[in-house]
């Protein structure tokens, strides 16, 4: 069933979602707001755009051209509906493609690549049978691996372009190793905790293609108060 929602606290942003598919989460908001959107960013690519939530958020803060790449048919249809719904056809374009193949055709084209990827490796998880194929593809590395994503980003980025990703903290060392393998230098890292007493389960990482050594560890972002409400800092992410 397709439903229409306001995009959190963002004025003039609405989106359709299908409750049988993977709907956007806090991760998408955080990675979009973590992107370095300076005036040099003229062309941006969102890998695995799903319903185009990341391009919709980015468009509030930049006039850059934004390309969303998505392989799943239903997600592409909904993403295109969302672009039209918000009147952003001139700024955002959705391309139906495999990221790996797309990257071969768009060498050194983008100033920024952003990705909220599948978090979990394909390991024969029996629970995969309990969820829809669309959700399984979004959560698990069935169609693309972390290595594929970072390799593809390195192809698409211009010299000194940024790659920004959100992921599970237990895969941080793997991510950093792959960054270096494909000549992306980690520059900004932020840990995300649910509460002050919790371990960090998520990370935000930004790197520069053909950059230099030197990474900044930013203050940890705590998302929830003890009473389960959002923290004041997190609430700032939900508004213009």
Short mmCIF file of C-alpha atoms in Angstrom, two decimals, residues 68-174:
data_model
loop_
_atom_site.label_atom_id
_atom_site.label_comp_id
_atom_site.label_asym_id
_atom_site.label_seq_id
_atom_site.Cartn_x
_atom_site.Cartn_y
_atom_site.Cartn_z
CA UNK A 68 19.64 9.21 -7.72
CA UNK A 69 20.64 5.72 -8.89
CA UNK A 70 18.32 2.82 -8.08
CA UNK A 71 18.12 -0.76 -9.39
CA UNK A 72 14.69 -1.81 -8.06
CA UNK A 73 11.77 -1.10 -10.41
CA UNK A 74 9.17 -0.25 -7.78
CA UNK A 75 11.53 2.08 -5.94
CA UNK A 76 12.33 3.92 -9.19
CA UNK A 77 8.62 4.44 -9.85
CA UNK A 78 8.00 5.86 -6.38
CA UNK A 79 11.16 8.01 -6.51
CA UNK A 80 10.01 9.58 -9.77
CA UNK A 81 6.57 10.24 -8.29
CA UNK A 82 8.23 11.96 -5.32
CA UNK A 83 10.34 14.18 -7.55
CA UNK A 84 7.24 15.28 -9.49
CA UNK A 85 5.22 15.67 -6.29
CA UNK A 86 7.77 18.18 -4.99
CA UNK A 87 8.26 19.94 -8.32
CA UNK A 88 11.98 19.14 -8.47
CA UNK A 89 12.26 17.63 -11.96
CA UNK A 90 14.77 20.31 -13.00
CA UNK A 91 17.14 19.53 -10.11
CA UNK A 92 16.76 15.80 -9.37
CA UNK A 93 16.94 12.94 -11.86
CA UNK A 94 16.36 9.26 -11.08
CA UNK A 95 18.32 6.72 -13.13
CA UNK A 96 17.26 3.07 -13.18
CA UNK A 97 20.58 1.24 -13.14
CA UNK A 98 22.97 -1.08 -11.35
CA UNK A 99 25.45 1.11 -9.45
CA UNK A 100 28.37 -1.01 -10.65
CA UNK A 101 27.45 -0.52 -14.31
CA UNK A 102 26.46 3.11 -13.80
CA UNK A 103 29.91 3.93 -12.39
CA UNK A 104 31.63 2.60 -15.51
CA UNK A 105 29.74 5.14 -17.63
CA UNK A 106 30.17 8.16 -15.33
CA UNK A 107 33.88 8.31 -14.63
CA UNK A 108 35.02 11.33 -12.55
CA UNK A 109 31.68 13.10 -13.03
CA UNK A 110 30.51 13.95 -9.51
CA UNK A 111 31.65 16.33 -6.78
CA UNK A 112 29.87 14.29 -4.11
CA UNK A 113 28.61 10.71 -3.85
CA UNK A 114 26.40 9.81 -0.89
CA UNK A 115 25.11 6.39 0.16
CA UNK A 116 22.91 4.76 2.77
CA UNK A 117 23.84 1.19 1.78
CA UNK A 118 22.65 -2.29 2.72
CA UNK A 119 24.20 -2.88 6.14
CA UNK A 120 24.30 -6.66 6.37
CA UNK A 121 26.35 -9.23 4.50
CA UNK A 122 24.62 -12.08 2.73
CA UNK A 123 25.21 -14.95 5.15
CA UNK A 124 22.26 -17.28 4.68
CA UNK A 125 20.14 -15.45 7.25
CA UNK A 126 16.89 -17.47 7.49
CA UNK A 127 14.93 -14.30 8.37
CA UNK A 128 15.37 -13.11 4.78
CA UNK A 129 12.51 -15.42 3.85
CA UNK A 130 10.21 -13.50 6.20
CA UNK A 131 10.54 -10.11 4.49
CA UNK A 132 9.79 -8.81 1.01
CA UNK A 133 12.43 -8.99 -1.69
CA UNK A 134 12.56 -5.18 -1.85
CA UNK A 135 13.27 -4.91 1.87
CA UNK A 136 15.82 -7.73 1.73
CA UNK A 137 17.68 -6.01 -1.12
CA UNK A 138 17.75 -2.72 0.79
CA UNK A 139 19.04 -4.23 4.04
CA UNK A 140 21.33 -7.01 2.83
CA UNK A 141 24.14 -7.19 0.29
CA UNK A 142 22.16 -9.31 -2.16
CA UNK A 143 22.64 -7.09 -5.22
CA UNK A 144 25.75 -5.13 -4.25
CA UNK A 145 28.51 -5.35 -1.65
CA UNK A 146 30.24 -2.68 0.40
CA UNK A 147 33.34 -3.17 -1.75
CA UNK A 148 31.28 -2.64 -4.92
CA UNK A 149 29.84 0.60 -3.53
CA UNK A 150 33.17 2.13 -2.52
CA UNK A 151 34.86 1.04 -5.74
CA UNK A 152 32.01 2.56 -7.75
CA UNK A 153 32.20 5.80 -5.76
CA UNK A 154 35.91 6.12 -6.52
CA UNK A 155 35.14 5.80 -10.22
CA UNK A 156 32.40 8.42 -10.17
CA UNK A 157 34.16 11.06 -8.07
CA UNK A 158 36.11 13.95 -9.45
CA UNK A 159 39.54 14.66 -7.99
CA UNK A 160 39.02 15.88 -4.39
CA UNK A 161 35.35 14.90 -4.51
CA UNK A 162 33.60 13.70 -1.33
CA UNK A 163 32.15 10.29 -0.55
CA UNK A 164 29.77 10.25 2.42
CA UNK A 165 28.35 7.07 3.93
CA UNK A 166 26.35 5.90 6.95
CA UNK A 167 26.91 2.38 8.24
CA UNK A 168 27.09 0.00 11.19
CA UNK A 169 29.96 0.66 13.59
CA UNK A 170 31.16 -2.96 13.53
CA UNK A 171 32.12 -2.52 9.87
CA UNK A 172 34.13 0.67 10.36
CA UNK A 173 37.55 -0.95 9.99
CA UNK A 174 36.40 -2.68 6.79
#
